[in-house]
PDB file of C-alpha atoms and ligand atoms in Angstrom:
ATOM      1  CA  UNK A   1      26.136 -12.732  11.694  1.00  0.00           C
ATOM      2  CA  UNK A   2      23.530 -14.402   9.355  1.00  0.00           C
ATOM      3  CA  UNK A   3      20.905 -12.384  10.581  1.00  0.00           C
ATOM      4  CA  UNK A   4      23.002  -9.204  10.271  1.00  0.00           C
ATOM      5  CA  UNK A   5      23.827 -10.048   6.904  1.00  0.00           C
ATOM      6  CA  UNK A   6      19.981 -10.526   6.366  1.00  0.00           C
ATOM      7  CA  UNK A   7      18.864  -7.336   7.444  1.00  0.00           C
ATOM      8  CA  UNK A   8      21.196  -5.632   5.279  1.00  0.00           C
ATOM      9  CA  UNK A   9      20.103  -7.080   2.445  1.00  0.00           C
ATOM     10  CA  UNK A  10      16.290  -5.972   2.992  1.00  0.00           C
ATOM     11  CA  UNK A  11      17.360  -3.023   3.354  1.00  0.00           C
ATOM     12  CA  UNK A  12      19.382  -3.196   0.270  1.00  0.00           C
ATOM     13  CA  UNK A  13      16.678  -3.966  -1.172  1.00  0.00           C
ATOM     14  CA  UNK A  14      14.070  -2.036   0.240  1.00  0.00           C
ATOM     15  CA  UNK A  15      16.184   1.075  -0.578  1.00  0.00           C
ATOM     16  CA  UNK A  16      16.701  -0.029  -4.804  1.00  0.00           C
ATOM     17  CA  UNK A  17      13.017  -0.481  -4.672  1.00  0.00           C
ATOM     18  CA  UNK A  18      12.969   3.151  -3.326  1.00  0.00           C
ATOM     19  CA  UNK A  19      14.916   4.514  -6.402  1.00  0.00           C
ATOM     20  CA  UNK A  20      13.214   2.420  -8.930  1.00  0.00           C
ATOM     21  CA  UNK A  21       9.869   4.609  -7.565  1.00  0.00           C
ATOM     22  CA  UNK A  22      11.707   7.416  -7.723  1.00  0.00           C
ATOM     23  CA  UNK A  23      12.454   6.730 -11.595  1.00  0.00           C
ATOM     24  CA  UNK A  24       8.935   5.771 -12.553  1.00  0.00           C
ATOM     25  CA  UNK A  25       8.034   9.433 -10.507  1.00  0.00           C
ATOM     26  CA  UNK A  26       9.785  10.962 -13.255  1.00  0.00           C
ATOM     27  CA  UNK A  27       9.333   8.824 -16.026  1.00  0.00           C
ATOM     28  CA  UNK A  28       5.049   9.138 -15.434  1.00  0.00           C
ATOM     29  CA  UNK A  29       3.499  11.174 -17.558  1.00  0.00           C
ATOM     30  CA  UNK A  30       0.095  10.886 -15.694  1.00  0.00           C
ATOM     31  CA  UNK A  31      -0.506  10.441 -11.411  1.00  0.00           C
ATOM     32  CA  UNK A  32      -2.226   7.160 -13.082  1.00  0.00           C
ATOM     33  CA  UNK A  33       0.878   5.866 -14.685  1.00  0.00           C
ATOM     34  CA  UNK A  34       2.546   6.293 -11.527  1.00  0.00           C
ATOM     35  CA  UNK A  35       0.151   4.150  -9.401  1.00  0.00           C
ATOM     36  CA  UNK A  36       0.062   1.614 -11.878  1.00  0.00           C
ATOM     37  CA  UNK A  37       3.693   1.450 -11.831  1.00  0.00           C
ATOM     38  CA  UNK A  38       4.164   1.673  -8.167  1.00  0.00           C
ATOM     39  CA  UNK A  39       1.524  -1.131  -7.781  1.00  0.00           C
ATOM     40  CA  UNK A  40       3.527  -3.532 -10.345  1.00  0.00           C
ATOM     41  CA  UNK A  41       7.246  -2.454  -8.518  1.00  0.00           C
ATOM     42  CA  UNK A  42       6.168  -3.430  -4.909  1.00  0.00           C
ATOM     43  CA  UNK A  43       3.881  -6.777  -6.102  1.00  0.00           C
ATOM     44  CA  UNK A  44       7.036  -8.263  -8.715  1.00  0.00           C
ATOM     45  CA  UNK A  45       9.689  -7.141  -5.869  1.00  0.00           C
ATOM     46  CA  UNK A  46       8.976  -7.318  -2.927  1.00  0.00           C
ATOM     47  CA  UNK A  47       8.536 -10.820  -2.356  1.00  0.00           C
ATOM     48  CA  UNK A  48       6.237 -11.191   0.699  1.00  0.00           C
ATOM     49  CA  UNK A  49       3.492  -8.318  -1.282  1.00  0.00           C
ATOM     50  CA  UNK A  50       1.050 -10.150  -2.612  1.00  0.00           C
ATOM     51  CA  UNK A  51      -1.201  -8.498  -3.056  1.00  0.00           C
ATOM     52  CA  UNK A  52      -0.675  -4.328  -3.840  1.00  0.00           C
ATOM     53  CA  UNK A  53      -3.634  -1.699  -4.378  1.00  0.00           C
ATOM     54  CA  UNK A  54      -4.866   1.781  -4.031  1.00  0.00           C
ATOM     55  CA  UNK A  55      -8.107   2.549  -2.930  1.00  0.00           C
ATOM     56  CA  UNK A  56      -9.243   6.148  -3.288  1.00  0.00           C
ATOM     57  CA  UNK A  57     -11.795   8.686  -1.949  1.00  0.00           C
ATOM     58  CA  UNK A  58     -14.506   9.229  -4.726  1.00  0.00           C
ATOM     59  CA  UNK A  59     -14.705  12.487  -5.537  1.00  0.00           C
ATOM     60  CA  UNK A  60     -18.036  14.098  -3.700  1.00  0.00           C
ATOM     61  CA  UNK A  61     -19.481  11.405  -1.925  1.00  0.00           C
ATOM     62  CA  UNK A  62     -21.047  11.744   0.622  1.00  0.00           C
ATOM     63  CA  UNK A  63     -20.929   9.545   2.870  1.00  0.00           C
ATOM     64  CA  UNK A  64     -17.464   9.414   1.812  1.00  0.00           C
ATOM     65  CA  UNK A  65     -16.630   5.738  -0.035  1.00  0.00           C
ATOM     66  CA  UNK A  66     -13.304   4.081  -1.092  1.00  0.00           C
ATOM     67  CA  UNK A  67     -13.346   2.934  -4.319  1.00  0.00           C
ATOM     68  CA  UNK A  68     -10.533   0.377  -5.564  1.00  0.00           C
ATOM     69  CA  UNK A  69      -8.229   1.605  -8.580  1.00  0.00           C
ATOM     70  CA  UNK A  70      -4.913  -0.087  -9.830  1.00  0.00           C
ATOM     71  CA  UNK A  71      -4.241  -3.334  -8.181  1.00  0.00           C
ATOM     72  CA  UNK A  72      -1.905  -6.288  -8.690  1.00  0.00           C
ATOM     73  CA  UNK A  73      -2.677  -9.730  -7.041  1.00  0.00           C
ATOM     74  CA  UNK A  74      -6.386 -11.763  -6.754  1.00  0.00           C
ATOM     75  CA  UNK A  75      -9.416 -10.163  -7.513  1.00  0.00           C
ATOM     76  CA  UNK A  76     -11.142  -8.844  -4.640  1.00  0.00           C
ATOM     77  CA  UNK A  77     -14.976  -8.795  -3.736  1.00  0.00           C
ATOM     78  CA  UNK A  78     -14.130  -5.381  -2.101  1.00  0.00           C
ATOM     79  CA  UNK A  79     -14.024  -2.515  -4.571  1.00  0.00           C
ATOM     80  CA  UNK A  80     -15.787   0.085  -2.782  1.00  0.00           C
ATOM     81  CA  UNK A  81     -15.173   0.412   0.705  1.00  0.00           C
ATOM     82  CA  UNK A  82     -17.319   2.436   3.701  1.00  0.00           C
ATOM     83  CA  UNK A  83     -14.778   4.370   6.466  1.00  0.00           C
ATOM     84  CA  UNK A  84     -16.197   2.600   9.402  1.00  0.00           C
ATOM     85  CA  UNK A  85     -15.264  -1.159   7.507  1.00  0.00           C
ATOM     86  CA  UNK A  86     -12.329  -2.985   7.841  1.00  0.00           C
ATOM     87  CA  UNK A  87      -8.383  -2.223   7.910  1.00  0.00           C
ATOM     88  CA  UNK A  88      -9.213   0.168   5.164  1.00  0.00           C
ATOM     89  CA  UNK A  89     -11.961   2.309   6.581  1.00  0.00           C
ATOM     90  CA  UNK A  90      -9.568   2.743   9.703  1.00  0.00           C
ATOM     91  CA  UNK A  91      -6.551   3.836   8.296  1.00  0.00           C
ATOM     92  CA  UNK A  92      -8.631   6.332   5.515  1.00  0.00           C
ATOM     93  CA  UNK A  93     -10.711   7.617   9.296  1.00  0.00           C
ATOM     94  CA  UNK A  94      -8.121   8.220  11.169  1.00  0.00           C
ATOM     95  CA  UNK A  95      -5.237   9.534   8.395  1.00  0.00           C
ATOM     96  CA  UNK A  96      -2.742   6.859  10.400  1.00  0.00           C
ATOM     97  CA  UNK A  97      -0.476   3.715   8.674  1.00  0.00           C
ATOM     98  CA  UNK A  98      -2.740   0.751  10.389  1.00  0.00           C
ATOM     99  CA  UNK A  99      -0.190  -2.572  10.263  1.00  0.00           C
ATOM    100  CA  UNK A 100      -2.043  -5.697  11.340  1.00  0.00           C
ATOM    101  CA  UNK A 101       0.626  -8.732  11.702  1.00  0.00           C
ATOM    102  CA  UNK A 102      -2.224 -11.208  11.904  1.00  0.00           C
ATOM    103  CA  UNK A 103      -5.131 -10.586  10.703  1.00  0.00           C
ATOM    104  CA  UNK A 104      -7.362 -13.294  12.437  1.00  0.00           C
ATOM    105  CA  UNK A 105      -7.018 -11.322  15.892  1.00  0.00           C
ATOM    106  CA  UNK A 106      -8.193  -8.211  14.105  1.00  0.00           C
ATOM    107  CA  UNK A 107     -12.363  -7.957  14.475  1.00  0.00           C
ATOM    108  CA  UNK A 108     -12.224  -4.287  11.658  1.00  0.00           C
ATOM    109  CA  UNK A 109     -10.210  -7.274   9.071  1.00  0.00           C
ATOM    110  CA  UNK A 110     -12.588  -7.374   5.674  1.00  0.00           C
ATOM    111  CA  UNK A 111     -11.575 -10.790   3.929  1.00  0.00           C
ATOM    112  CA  UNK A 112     -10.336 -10.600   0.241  1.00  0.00           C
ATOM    113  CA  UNK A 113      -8.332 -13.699   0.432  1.00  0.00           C
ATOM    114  CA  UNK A 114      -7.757 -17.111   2.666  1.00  0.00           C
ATOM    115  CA  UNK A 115      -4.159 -16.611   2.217  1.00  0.00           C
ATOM    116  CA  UNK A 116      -3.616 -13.121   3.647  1.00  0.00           C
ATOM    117  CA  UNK A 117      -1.995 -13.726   7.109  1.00  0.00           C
ATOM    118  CA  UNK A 118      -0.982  -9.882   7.627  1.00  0.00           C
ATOM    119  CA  UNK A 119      -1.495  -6.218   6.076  1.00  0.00           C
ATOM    120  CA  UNK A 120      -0.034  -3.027   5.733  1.00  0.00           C
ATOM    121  CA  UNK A 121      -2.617   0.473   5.268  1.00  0.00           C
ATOM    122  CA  UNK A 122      -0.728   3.716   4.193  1.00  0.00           C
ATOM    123  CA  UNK A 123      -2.976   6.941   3.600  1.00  0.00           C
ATOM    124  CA  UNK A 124      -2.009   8.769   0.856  1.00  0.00           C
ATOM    125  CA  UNK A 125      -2.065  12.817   2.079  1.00  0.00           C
ATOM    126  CA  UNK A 126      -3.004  16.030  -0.506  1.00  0.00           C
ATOM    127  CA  UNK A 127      -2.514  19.077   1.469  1.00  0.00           C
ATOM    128  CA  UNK A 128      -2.758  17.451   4.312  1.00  0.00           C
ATOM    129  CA  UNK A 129      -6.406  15.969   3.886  1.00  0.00           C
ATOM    130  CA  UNK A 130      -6.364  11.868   3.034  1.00  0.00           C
ATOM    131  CA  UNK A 131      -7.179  11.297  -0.572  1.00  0.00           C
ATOM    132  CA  UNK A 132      -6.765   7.330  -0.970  1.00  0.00           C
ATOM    133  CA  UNK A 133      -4.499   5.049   0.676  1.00  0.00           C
ATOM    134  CA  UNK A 134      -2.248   1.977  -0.350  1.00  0.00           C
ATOM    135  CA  UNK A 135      -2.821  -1.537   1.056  1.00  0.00           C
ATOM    136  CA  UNK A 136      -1.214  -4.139   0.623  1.00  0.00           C
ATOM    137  CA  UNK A 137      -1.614  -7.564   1.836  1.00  0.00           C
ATOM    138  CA  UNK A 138       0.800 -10.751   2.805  1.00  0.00           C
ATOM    139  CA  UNK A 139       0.713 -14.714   2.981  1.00  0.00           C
ATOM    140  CA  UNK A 140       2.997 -14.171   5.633  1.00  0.00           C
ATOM    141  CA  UNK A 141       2.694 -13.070   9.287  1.00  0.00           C
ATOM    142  CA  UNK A 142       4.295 -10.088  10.631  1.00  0.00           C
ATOM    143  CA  UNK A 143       5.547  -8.670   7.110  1.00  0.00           C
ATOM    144  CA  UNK A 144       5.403  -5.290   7.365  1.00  0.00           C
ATOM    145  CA  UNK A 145       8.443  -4.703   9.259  1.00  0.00           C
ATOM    146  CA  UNK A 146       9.165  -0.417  10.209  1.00  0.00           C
ATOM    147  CA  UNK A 147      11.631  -0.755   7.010  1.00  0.00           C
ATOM    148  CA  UNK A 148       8.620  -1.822   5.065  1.00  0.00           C
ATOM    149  CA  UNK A 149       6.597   0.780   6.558  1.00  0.00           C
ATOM    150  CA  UNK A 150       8.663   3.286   5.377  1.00  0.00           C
ATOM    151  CA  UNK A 151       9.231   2.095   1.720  1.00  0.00           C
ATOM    152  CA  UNK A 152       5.063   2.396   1.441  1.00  0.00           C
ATOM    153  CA  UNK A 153       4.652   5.581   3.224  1.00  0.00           C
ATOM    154  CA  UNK A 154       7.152   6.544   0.712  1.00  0.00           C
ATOM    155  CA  UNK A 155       5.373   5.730  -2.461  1.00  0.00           C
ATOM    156  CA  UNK A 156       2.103   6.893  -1.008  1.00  0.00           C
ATOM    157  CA  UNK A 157       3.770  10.167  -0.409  1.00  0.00           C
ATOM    158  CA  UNK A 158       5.195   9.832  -3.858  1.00  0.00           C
ATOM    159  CA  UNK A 159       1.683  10.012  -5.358  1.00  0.00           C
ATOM    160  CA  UNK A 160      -0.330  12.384  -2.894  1.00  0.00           C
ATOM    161  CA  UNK A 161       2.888  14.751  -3.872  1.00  0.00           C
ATOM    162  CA  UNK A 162       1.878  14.110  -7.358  1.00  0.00           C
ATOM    163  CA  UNK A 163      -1.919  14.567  -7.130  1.00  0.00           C
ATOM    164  CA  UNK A 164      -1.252  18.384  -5.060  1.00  0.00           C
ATOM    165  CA  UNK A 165       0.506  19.525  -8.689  1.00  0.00           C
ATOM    166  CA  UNK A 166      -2.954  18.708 -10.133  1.00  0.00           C
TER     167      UNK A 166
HETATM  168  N1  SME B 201      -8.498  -6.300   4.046  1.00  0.00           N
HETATM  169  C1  SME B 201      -8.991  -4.988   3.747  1.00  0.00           C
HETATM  170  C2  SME B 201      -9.937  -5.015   2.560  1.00  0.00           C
HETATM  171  C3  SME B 201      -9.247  -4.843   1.247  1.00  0.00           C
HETATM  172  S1  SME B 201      -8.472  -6.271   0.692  1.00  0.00           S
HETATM  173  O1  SME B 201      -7.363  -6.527   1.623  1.00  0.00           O
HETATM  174  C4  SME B 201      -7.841  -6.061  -0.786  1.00  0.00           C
HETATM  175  C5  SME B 201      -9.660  -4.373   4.965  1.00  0.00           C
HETATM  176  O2  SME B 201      -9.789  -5.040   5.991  1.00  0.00           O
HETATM  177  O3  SME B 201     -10.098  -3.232   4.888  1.00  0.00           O
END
């Protein structure tokens, strides 16, 4: 029962967080705005984010680099980002959500903090190509549950939609 109860309440929750995106998607003037705002909804509300970023493919390099733009949490040594490093670099390579539930038994894991037991890597799509991706990283193990999954494939989605109207 208490664990029934439990897992209707994250998904309670999972699924306001899901509208309040859906109001700063239509509130945001810019596709800026809107990853700012994404990146402070999931790091004040979801409790077990903490730490929420984009990194995103800079435009003509070559070879191709992810750079870091809006983040909420520490400040990380790794703003710019090859695709054959880390959790990243796999998730931008192969266009797939990479979840790691700890990342000590993960060799691609790039360090940004002592704390982070587990991360989630969601590529953000623009006609189809990946463009960026969100990451977001836990003090907990195993975090990123499929309901989580789902809430930041959403708001990636959310903002690749945005960018194609560019
Ligand atoms: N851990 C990531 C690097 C980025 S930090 O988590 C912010 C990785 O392995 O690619």
């Amino acid at each position: 029962m208490i664990i029934v109860m439990a897992t209707t309440s994250s998904s309670r929750k999972a699924e306001e967080v899901r509208q309040a995106a859906d109001r700063l998607n239509s509130e945001a003037r810019t596709t800026d705005q809107l990853m700012e705002g994404i990146t402070l909804l999931l790091h004040q509300e979801m409790l077990k984010y903490n730490w929420v970023g984009f990194y995103m493919l800079e435009a003509g390099a070559n070879p191709p680099v992810l750079v870091l733009g809006h983040y909420q949490g520490a400040m990380t040594p790794h703003t710019r980002i090859s695709l054959h490093q880390g959790i990243c670099g796999a998730a931008a390579s192969s266009g797939k959500t990479v979840v790691v539930d700890d990342v000590t038994k993960d060799t691609r894991y790039l360090a940004c903090s002592l704390e982070t037991k587990s991360e989630i890597v969601v590529p953000v799509f623009v006609r189809g190509q990946v463009a960026g991706e969100l990451d977001i990283d836990s003090h907990f193990l195993a975090a990123f549950t499929s309901e989580d999954r789902e809430l930041v494939e959403y708001c990636a989605e959310l903002v690749g939609k945005r960018l194609e109207k560019k």
